[in-house]
XYZ file of C-alpha atoms in Angstrom:
599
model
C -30.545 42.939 -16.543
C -31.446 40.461 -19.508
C -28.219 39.484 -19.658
C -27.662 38.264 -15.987
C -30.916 36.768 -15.906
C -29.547 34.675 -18.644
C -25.926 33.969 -17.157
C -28.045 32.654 -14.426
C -30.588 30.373 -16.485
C -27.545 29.017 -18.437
C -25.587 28.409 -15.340
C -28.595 26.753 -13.475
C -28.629 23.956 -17.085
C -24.920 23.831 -17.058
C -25.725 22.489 -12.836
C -28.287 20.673 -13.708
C -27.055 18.891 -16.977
C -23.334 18.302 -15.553
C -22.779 14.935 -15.949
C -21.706 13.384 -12.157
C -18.921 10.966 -11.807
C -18.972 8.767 -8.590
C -15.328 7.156 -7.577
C -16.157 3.256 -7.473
C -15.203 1.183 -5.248
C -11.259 0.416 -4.403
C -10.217 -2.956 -6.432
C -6.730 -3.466 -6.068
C -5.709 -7.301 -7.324
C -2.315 -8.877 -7.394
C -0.305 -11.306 -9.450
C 2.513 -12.012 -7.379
C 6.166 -12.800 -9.155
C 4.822 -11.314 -12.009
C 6.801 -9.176 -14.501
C 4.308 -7.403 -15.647
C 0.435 -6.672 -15.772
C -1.490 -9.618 -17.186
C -5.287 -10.262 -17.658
C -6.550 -13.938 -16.595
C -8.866 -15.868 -18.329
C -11.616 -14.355 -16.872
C -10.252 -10.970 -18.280
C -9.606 -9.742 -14.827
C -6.605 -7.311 -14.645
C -4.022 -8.598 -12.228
C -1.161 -5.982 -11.492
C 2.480 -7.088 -11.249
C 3.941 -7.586 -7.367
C 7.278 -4.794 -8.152
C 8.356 -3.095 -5.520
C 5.789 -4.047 -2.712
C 7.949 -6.680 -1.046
C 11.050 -9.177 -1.556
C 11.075 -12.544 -2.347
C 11.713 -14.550 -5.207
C 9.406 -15.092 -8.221
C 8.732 -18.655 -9.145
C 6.362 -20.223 -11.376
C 3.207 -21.857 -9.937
C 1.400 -25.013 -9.652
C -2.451 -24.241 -8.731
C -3.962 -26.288 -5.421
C -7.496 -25.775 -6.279
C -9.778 -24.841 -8.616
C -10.771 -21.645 -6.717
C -7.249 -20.182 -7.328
C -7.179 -17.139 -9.904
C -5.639 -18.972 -13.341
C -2.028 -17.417 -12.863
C 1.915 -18.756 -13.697
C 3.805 -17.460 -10.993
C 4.054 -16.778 -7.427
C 6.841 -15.432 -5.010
C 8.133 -17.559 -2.260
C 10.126 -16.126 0.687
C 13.046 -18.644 1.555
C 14.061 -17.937 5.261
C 17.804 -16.796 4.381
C 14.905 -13.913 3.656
C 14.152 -13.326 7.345
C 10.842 -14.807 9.190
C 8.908 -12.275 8.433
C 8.009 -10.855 5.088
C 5.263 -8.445 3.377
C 3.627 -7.135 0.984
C 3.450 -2.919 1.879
C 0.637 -1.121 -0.120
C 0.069 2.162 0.071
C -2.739 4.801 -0.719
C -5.618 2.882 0.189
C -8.619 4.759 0.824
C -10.256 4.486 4.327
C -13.186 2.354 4.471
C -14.327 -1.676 4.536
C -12.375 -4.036 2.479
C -12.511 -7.707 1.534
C -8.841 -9.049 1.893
C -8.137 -12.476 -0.275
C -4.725 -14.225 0.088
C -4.209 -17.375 -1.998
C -1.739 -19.758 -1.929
C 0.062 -21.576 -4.357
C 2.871 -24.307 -4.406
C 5.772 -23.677 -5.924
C 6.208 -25.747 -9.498
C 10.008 -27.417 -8.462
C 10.232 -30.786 -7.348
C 13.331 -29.756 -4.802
C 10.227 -27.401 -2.651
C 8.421 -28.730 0.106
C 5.084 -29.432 -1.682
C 3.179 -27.878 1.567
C 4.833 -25.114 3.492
C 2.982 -23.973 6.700
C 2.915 -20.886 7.876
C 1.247 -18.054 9.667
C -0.420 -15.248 8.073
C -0.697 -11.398 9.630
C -2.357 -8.432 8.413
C -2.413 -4.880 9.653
C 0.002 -6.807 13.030
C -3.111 -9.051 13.760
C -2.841 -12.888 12.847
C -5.978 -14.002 11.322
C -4.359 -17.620 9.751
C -2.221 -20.618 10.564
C -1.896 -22.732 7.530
C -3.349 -26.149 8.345
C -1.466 -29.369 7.657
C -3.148 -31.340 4.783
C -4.604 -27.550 2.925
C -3.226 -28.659 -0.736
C -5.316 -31.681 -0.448
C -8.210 -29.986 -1.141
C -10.081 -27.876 -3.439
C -12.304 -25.667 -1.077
C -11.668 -22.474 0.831
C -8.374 -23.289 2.654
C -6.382 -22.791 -0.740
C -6.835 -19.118 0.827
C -7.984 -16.779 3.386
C -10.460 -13.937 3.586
C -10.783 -11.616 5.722
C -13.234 -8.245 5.837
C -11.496 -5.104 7.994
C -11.172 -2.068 8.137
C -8.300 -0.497 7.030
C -7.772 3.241 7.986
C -4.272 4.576 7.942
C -4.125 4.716 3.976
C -1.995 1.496 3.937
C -2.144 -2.448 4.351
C 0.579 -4.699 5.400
C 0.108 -8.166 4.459
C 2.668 -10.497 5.984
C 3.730 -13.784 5.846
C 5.728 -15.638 8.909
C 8.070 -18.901 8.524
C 7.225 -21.564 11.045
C 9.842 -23.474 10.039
C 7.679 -26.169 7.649
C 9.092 -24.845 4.650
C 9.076 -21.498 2.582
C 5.891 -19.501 2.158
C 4.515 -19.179 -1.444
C 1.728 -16.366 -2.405
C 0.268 -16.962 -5.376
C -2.514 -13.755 -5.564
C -3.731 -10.686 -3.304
C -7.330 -8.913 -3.463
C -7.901 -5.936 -1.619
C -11.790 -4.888 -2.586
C -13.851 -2.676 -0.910
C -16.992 -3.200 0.528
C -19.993 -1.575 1.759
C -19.092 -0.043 5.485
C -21.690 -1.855 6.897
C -21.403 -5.175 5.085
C -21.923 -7.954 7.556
C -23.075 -5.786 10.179
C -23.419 -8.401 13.298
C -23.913 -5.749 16.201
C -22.665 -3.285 18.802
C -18.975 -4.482 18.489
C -18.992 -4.173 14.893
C -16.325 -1.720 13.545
C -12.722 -0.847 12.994
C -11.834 -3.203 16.410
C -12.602 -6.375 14.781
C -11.798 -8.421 11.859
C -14.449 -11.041 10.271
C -12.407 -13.996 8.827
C -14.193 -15.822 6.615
C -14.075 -19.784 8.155
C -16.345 -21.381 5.628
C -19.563 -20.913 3.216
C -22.073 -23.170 2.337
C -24.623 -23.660 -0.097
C -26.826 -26.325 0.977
C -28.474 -27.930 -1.846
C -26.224 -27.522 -4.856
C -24.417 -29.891 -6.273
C -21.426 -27.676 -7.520
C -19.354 -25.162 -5.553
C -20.565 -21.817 -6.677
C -17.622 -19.448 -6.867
C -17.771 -17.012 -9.815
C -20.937 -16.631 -10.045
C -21.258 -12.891 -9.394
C -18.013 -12.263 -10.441
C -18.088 -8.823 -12.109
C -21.927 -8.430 -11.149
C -21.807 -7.687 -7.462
C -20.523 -4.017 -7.953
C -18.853 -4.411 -4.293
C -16.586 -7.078 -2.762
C -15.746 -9.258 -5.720
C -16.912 -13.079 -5.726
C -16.913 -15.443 -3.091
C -16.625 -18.909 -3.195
C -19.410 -21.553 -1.524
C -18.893 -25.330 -0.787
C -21.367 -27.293 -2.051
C -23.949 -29.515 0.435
C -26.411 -31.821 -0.714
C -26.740 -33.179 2.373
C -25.863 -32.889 6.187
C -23.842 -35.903 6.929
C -25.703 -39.652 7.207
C -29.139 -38.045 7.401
C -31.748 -38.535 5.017
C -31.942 -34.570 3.962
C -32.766 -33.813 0.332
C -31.617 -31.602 -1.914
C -34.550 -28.858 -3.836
C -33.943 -25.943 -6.422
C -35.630 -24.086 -8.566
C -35.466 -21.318 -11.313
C -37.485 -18.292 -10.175
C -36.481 -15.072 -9.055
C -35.332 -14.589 -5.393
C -36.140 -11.080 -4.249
C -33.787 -9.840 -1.766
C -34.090 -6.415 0.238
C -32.871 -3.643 -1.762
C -31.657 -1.646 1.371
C -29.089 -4.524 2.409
C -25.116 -3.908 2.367
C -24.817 -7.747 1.942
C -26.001 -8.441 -1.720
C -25.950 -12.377 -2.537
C -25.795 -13.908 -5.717
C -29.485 -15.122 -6.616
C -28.253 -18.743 -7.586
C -27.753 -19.428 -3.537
C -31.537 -19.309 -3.121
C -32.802 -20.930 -5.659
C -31.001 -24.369 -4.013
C -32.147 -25.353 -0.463
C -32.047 -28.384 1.882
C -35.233 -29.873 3.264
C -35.693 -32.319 6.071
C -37.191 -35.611 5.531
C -40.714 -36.816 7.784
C -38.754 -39.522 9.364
C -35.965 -37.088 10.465
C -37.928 -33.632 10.507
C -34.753 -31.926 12.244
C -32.322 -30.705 10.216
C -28.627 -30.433 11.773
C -25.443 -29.009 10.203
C -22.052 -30.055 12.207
C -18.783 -28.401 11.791
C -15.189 -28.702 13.333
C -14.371 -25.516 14.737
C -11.221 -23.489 16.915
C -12.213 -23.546 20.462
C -11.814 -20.315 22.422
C -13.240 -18.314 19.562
C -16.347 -16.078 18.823
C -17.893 -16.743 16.053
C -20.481 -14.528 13.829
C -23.235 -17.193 12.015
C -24.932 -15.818 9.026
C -28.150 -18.166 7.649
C -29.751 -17.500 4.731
C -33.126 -18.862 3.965
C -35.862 -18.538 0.524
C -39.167 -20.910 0.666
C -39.012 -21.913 -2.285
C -40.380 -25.241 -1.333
C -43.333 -25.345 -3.763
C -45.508 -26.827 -1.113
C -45.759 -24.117 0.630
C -47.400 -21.090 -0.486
C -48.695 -18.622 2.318
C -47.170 -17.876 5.964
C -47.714 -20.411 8.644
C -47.288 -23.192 7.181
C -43.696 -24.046 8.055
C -42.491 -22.465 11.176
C -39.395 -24.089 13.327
C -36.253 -23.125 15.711
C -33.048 -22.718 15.522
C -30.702 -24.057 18.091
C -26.829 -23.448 18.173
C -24.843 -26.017 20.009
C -28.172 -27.058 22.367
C -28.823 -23.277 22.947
C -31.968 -21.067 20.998
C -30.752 -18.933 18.709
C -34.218 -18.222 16.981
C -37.608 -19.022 18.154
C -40.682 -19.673 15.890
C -39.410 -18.385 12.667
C -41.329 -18.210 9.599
C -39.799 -17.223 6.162
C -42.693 -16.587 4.205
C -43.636 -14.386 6.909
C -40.471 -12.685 7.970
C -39.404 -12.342 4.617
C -42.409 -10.872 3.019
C -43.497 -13.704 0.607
C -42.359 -16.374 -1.233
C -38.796 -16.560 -3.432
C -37.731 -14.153 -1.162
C -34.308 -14.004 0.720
C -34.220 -13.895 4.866
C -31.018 -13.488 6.344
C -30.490 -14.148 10.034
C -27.341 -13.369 12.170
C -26.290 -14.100 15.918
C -22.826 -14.282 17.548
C -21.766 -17.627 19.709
C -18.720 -17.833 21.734
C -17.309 -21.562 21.778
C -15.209 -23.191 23.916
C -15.297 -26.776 22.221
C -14.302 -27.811 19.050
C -17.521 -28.645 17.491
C -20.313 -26.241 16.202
C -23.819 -27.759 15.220
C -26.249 -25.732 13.980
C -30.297 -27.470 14.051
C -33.454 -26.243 12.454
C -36.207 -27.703 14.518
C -39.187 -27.772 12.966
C -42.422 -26.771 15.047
C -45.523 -26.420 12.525
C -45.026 -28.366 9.616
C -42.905 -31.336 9.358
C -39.673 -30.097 7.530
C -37.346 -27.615 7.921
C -34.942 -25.900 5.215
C -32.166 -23.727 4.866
C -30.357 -22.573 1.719
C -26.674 -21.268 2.963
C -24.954 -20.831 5.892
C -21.676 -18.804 6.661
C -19.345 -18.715 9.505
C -16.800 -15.742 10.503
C -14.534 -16.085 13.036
C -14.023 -12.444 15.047
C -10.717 -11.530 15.828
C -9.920 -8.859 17.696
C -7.386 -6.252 15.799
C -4.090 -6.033 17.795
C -2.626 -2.955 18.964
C -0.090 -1.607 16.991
C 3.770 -0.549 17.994
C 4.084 3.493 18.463
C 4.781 4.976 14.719
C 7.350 6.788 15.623
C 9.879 4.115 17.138
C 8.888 2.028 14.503
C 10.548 4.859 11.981
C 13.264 4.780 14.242
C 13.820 0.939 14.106
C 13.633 0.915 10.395
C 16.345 3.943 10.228
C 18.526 1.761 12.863
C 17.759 -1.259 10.154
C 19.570 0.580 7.693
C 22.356 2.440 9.298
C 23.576 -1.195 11.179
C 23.216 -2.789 7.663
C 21.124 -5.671 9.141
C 21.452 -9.050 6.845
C 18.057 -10.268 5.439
C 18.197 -13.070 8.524
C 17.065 -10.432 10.702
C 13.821 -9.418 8.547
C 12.185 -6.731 10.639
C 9.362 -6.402 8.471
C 5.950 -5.492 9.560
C 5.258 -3.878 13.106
C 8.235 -5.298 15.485
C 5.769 -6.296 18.572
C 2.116 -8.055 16.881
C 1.416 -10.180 15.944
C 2.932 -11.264 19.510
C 3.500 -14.536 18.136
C 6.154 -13.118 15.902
C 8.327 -10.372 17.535
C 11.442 -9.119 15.479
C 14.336 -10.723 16.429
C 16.113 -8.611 19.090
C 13.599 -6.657 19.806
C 11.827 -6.601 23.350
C 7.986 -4.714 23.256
C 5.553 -3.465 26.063
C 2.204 -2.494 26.223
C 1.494 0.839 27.108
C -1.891 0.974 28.294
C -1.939 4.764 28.954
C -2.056 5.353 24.906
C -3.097 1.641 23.994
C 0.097 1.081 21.689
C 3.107 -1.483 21.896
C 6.137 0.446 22.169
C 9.934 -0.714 22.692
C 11.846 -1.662 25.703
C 14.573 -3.275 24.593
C 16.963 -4.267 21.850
C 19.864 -6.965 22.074
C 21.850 -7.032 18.932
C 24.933 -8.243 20.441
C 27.976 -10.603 18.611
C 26.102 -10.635 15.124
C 28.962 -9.140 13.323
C 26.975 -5.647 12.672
C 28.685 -3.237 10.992
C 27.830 0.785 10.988
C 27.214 3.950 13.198
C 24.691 4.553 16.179
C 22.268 7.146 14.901
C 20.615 10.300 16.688
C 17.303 8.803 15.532
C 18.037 5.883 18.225
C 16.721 8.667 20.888
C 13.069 8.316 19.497
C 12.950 5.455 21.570
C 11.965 7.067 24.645
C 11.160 3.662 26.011
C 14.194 1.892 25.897
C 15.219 -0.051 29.140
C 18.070 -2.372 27.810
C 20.535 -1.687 24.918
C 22.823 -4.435 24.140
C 25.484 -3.926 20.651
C 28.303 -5.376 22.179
C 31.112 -7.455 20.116
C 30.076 -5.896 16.882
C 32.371 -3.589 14.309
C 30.262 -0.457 14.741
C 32.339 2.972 14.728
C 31.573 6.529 15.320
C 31.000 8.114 18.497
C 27.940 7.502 20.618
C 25.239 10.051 19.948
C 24.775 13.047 22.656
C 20.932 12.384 22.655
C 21.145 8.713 23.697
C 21.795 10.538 27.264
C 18.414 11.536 26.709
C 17.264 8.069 27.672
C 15.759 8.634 30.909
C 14.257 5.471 31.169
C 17.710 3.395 29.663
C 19.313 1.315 32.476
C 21.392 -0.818 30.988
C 23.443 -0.336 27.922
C 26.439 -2.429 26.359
C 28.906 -0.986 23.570
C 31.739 -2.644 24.261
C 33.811 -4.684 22.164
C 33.139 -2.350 19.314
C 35.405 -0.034 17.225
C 33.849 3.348 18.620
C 35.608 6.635 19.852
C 35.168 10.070 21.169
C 33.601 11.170 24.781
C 31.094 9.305 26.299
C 28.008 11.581 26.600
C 27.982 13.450 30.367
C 24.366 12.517 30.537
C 25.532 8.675 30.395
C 28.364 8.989 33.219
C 26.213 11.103 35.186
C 23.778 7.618 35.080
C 25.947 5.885 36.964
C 25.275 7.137 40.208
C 22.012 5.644 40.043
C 22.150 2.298 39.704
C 22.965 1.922 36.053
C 24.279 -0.403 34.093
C 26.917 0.689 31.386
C 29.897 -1.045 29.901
C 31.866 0.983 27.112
C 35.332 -1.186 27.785
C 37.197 -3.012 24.521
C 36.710 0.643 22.340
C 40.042 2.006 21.879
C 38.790 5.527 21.107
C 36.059 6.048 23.756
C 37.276 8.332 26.795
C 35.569 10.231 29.469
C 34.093 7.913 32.325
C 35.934 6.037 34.870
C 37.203 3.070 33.602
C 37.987 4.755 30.022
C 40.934 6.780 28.796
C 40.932 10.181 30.289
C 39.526 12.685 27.242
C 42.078 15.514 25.735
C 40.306 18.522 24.314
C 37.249 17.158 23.119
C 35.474 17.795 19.899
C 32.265 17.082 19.207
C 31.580 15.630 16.061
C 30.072 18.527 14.405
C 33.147 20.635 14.998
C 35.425 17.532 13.822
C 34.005 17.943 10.122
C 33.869 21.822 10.129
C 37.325 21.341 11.421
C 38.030 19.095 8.704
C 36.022 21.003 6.108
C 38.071 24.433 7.134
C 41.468 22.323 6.217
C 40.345 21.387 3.075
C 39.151 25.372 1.721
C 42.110 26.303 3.248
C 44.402 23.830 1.260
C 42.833 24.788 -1.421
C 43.320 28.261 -1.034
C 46.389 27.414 -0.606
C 46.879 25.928 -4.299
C 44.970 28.537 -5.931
C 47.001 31.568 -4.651
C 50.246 29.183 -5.154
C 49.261 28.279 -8.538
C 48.381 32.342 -9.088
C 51.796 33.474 -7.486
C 53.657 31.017 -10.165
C 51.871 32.487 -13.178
C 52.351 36.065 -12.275
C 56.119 34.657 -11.859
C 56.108 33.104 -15.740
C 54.663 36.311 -17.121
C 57.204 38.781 -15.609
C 60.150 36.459 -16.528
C 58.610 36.427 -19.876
C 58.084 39.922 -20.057
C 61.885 39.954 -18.777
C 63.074 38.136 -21.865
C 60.995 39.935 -24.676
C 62.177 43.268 -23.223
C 66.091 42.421 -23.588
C 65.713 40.853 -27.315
C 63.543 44.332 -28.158
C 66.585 46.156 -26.597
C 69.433 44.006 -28.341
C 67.780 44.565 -31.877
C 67.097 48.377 -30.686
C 70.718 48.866 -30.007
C 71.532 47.056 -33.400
C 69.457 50.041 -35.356
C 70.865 52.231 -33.626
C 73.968 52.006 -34.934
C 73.490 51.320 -38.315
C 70.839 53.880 -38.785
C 74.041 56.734 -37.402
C 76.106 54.782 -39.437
C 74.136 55.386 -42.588
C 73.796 59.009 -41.905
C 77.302 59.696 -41.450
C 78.170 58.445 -44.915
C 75.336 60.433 -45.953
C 76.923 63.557 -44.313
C 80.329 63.231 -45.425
C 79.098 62.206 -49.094
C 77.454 65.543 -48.791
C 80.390 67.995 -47.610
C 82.620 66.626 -50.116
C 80.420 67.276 -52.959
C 80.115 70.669 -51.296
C 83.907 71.188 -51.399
C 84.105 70.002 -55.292
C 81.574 72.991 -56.303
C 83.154 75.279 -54.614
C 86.867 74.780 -55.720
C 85.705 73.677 -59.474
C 86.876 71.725 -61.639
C 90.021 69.930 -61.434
C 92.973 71.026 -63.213
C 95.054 68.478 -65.072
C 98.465 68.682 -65.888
């Protein structure tokens, strides 16, 4: 009984004592054409690009200051194919901050700018904006905050025809699940892409300054503001502590409150104008401190906030909705625009200035619908047994980004399980070489099948008869023989569209070669397969028969040189013993007639 009460007491301290180890968050950050692992300047460890996509490597030149201090890059010529990507795999489900930065490729022969779209999970969150190398703020790269929930990310990267695109970095950090939480629509249906930061009030761009300190999500990088355009605005800081609430998903690095702009007396109103994309919601984070040392209590500066004409807050107070002075508020609303132009006003209503220390602007997007998984295994299987060149690409998800579509390939949205799925494919006169796969039957969706005038051989599968919805398919001018599936002539008689003419070894249907005995293709190799044991059963009992042969003719000769040599002995051994004998009686014949007499 003592004994188990002390099992018990040791394994209640062993419990209680065990040190816990909590999985941090997800950091995944990329050097891409790098040949190996490097650490930057910073002493950040950047992982080499092998094996996630294609490309070539190239050595870098840097378009801003923002971009990570790395050498190299990989730029995807379109001999490549339009699309290209950057597959990663076992990602853990949850939030993530997704950075893409872009570099220019360090070879006078390049265009110095290439333009091009950007896609990630099959929804396009970027176009690359003429003039982007020009300048050294947030559109050398894009940042986006999904979800990402299938264990995988596919980052790619589509030509536009304005020269080759160039990656110089990838981050993929995990954030809080609740991070920038603007409301009711908020989740795995919509991505946040960052547009632009601000900090108003500071005469440097602050971008590193919580690298390594904010445990979740990495830096981010803020524009500097001291002032809003041609108004008379001034710029305030100071050093004290900002408190910020503890409970928020969103934690900001202190230096963005301790900077501010503050309207003047002569222009109490203070307005904030930016170019924007028309036809797009937008989520509009502002972050305010008082750190105005004027003011010291609640009440004493109180204003609006009006977005584009329209109140977006009424009366607010900071001291007094933020709990004190030196202490953060951060206030969120959602706009939809149909102009081009965004201006945000703080209109001042007790006191005669207003302030405001950041601002940040997301654009939502709403995540496309991806293509069915499983005809998307069986395009990539048909990529590979038609030996598609590069040209092609087919990379990513064939249907989204809608904007880029794999060549060839015709989608449809089925709205009965909300996914793309395929309807079509016209690969015809591009010189394809290969078989028609089984796996082509996993595209129960297929309408139209064109692979005419290429150099494919084989037979046609069996299951493509199982097609139901397939109405018109062209094979001809091709190399391919054997029967014609029954389930394909028996389409025909309803409206159909088939042509199998120009293949010298198809048969079966009118209009072909009437079929001898046919064999399917699985009986053609075990025919084949039997002919070869039996061959070589053949050899082996040939090969046995001939060495039996050897060892009896062998056996033949040994026997009648033992029998020549017997014979031999023989003789001279009777020889021998008749001298011996008649030796014998004559001695015999001496004793017994005695001695010689002589004359």
């Amino acid at each position: 009984m003592l004994s188990l009460r002390l099992l018990l007491i040791l394994l209640a301290l062993f419990v209680l004592l065990k040190p816990s180890f909590s999985r941090g968050p997800y950091a995944l950050r990329i050097s891409c054409g790098a040949r190996s692992d490097i650490h930057s300047p910073s002493n950040t460890l950047w992982y080499k690009d092998y094996a996630y996509t294609g490309g070539i490597p190239g050595n870098a030149t840097l378009p801003s200051f923002i971009s990570p201090k790395l050498r190299t890059l990989r730029y995807f010529p379109l001999s490549e194919g339009p699309e290209n990507c950057y597959n990663i795999n076992r990602i853990p489900h949850g939030h993530y901050s997704v950075r893409i930065f872009f570099g220019l490729v360090a070879e006078p022969s390049f265009d110095n700018e290439p333009l091009f779209d950007i896609s990630v999970e099959g929804t396009l969150i970027y176009s690359m904006p003429t003039g982007w190398s020009n300048h050294t703020d947030e559109r050398a790269f894009v940042e986006a905050f999904m979800f990402l929930k299938d264990g995988t990310a596919s980052l790619c990267f589509h030509s536009t025809g304005h020269g080759d695109p160039a990656i110089l970095a990838i981050e993929i950090l995990q954030v809080d699940n609740k991070a920038y939480y603007f409301g009711p629509s908020y989740g795995p249906g919509v991505i946040l892409r960052t547009d632009r930061r601000l900090s108003c009030g500071s005469r440097y761009p602050k971008f590193g300054v919580d690298y390594s300190a904010e445990h979740w999500g990495g830096d981010r990088f803020w524009n500097s503001i001291q002032t809003f355009g041609e108004s008379s605005d001034r710029a305030i800081s100071t050093t004290k502590s900002i408190k910020q609430a503890s409970k928020s998903p969103n934690f900001y690095p202190e230096a963005l409150y301790q900077t501010a702009l503050i309207s003047s007396e002569s222009e109490p109103d203070l307005a904030y104008t930016a170019e924007v994309e028309p036809n797009r919601n937008y989520s509009i984070w502002l972050h305010f401190a008082e750190i105005d040392p004027s003011v010291t209590a609640a009440g004493q500066r109180i204003f609006d906030i009006t977005i584009n004409g329209d109140i977006a807050f009424r009366d607010v107070d900071i001291v007094g909705m933020a709990g004190g002075i030196n202490s953060a508020l951060v206030l969120n609303t959602t706009v939809a625009l149909s102009g081009r132009t965004l201006t945000i006003t703080m209109h001042p209503t007790k006191g005669t200035h207003a302030i405001i220390n950041a601002i940040e602007i997301f654009e939502l997007v709403m995540t496309a619908s991806k293509t069915l998984q499983d005809e998307v295994r069986a395009l990539q299987k048909l990529k590979t047994a038609l030996r598609l060149p590069l040209r092609f690409g087919w990379n990513g998800d064939p249907c989204v980004p809608q904007q880029h579509p794999w060549s060839g390939v015709d989608c449809q949205y089925d709205r009965t399980i909300s996914k793309y799925v395929i309807d079509g494919l016209g690969l015809d006169n591009q010189g394809l070489r290969g078989s028609l796969l089984e796996d082509i039957s996993r595209l129960h969706h297929l309408q139209n099948m064109d692979l005419s005038y290429n150099f494919f051989n084989g037979s046609i599968p069996e299951r493509l008869g199982q097609l139901t919805a397939l109405q018109r398919l062209y094979l001809n001018s091709n190399s391919l023989s054997g029967k014609v599936p029954a389930a394909l002539g028996g389409r025909l008689l309803h409206r159909a569209s088939f042509n199998f003419t120009d293949n010298k070894g198809l048969c079966g249907i009118p209009g072909l070669p009437t079929c001898g005995p046919h064999l399917s293709a699985g009986s053609k190799i075990g025919i084949g397969l039997g002919g070869c044991v039996a061959f070589l059963l053949l050899v082996t009992c040939l090969t046995c028969w001939w060495k039996r042969r050897q060892n009896i003719l062998r056996a033949q000769r040994i026997a009648a040189r033992d029998a020549h040599y017997a014979k031999a002995r023989m003789h001279f051994s009777r020889d021998v013993q008749m001298t011996r004998h008649h030796s014998h009686e004559h001695a015999r014949t001496a004793d017994e007639n005695g001695p010689s007499l002589l004359p």
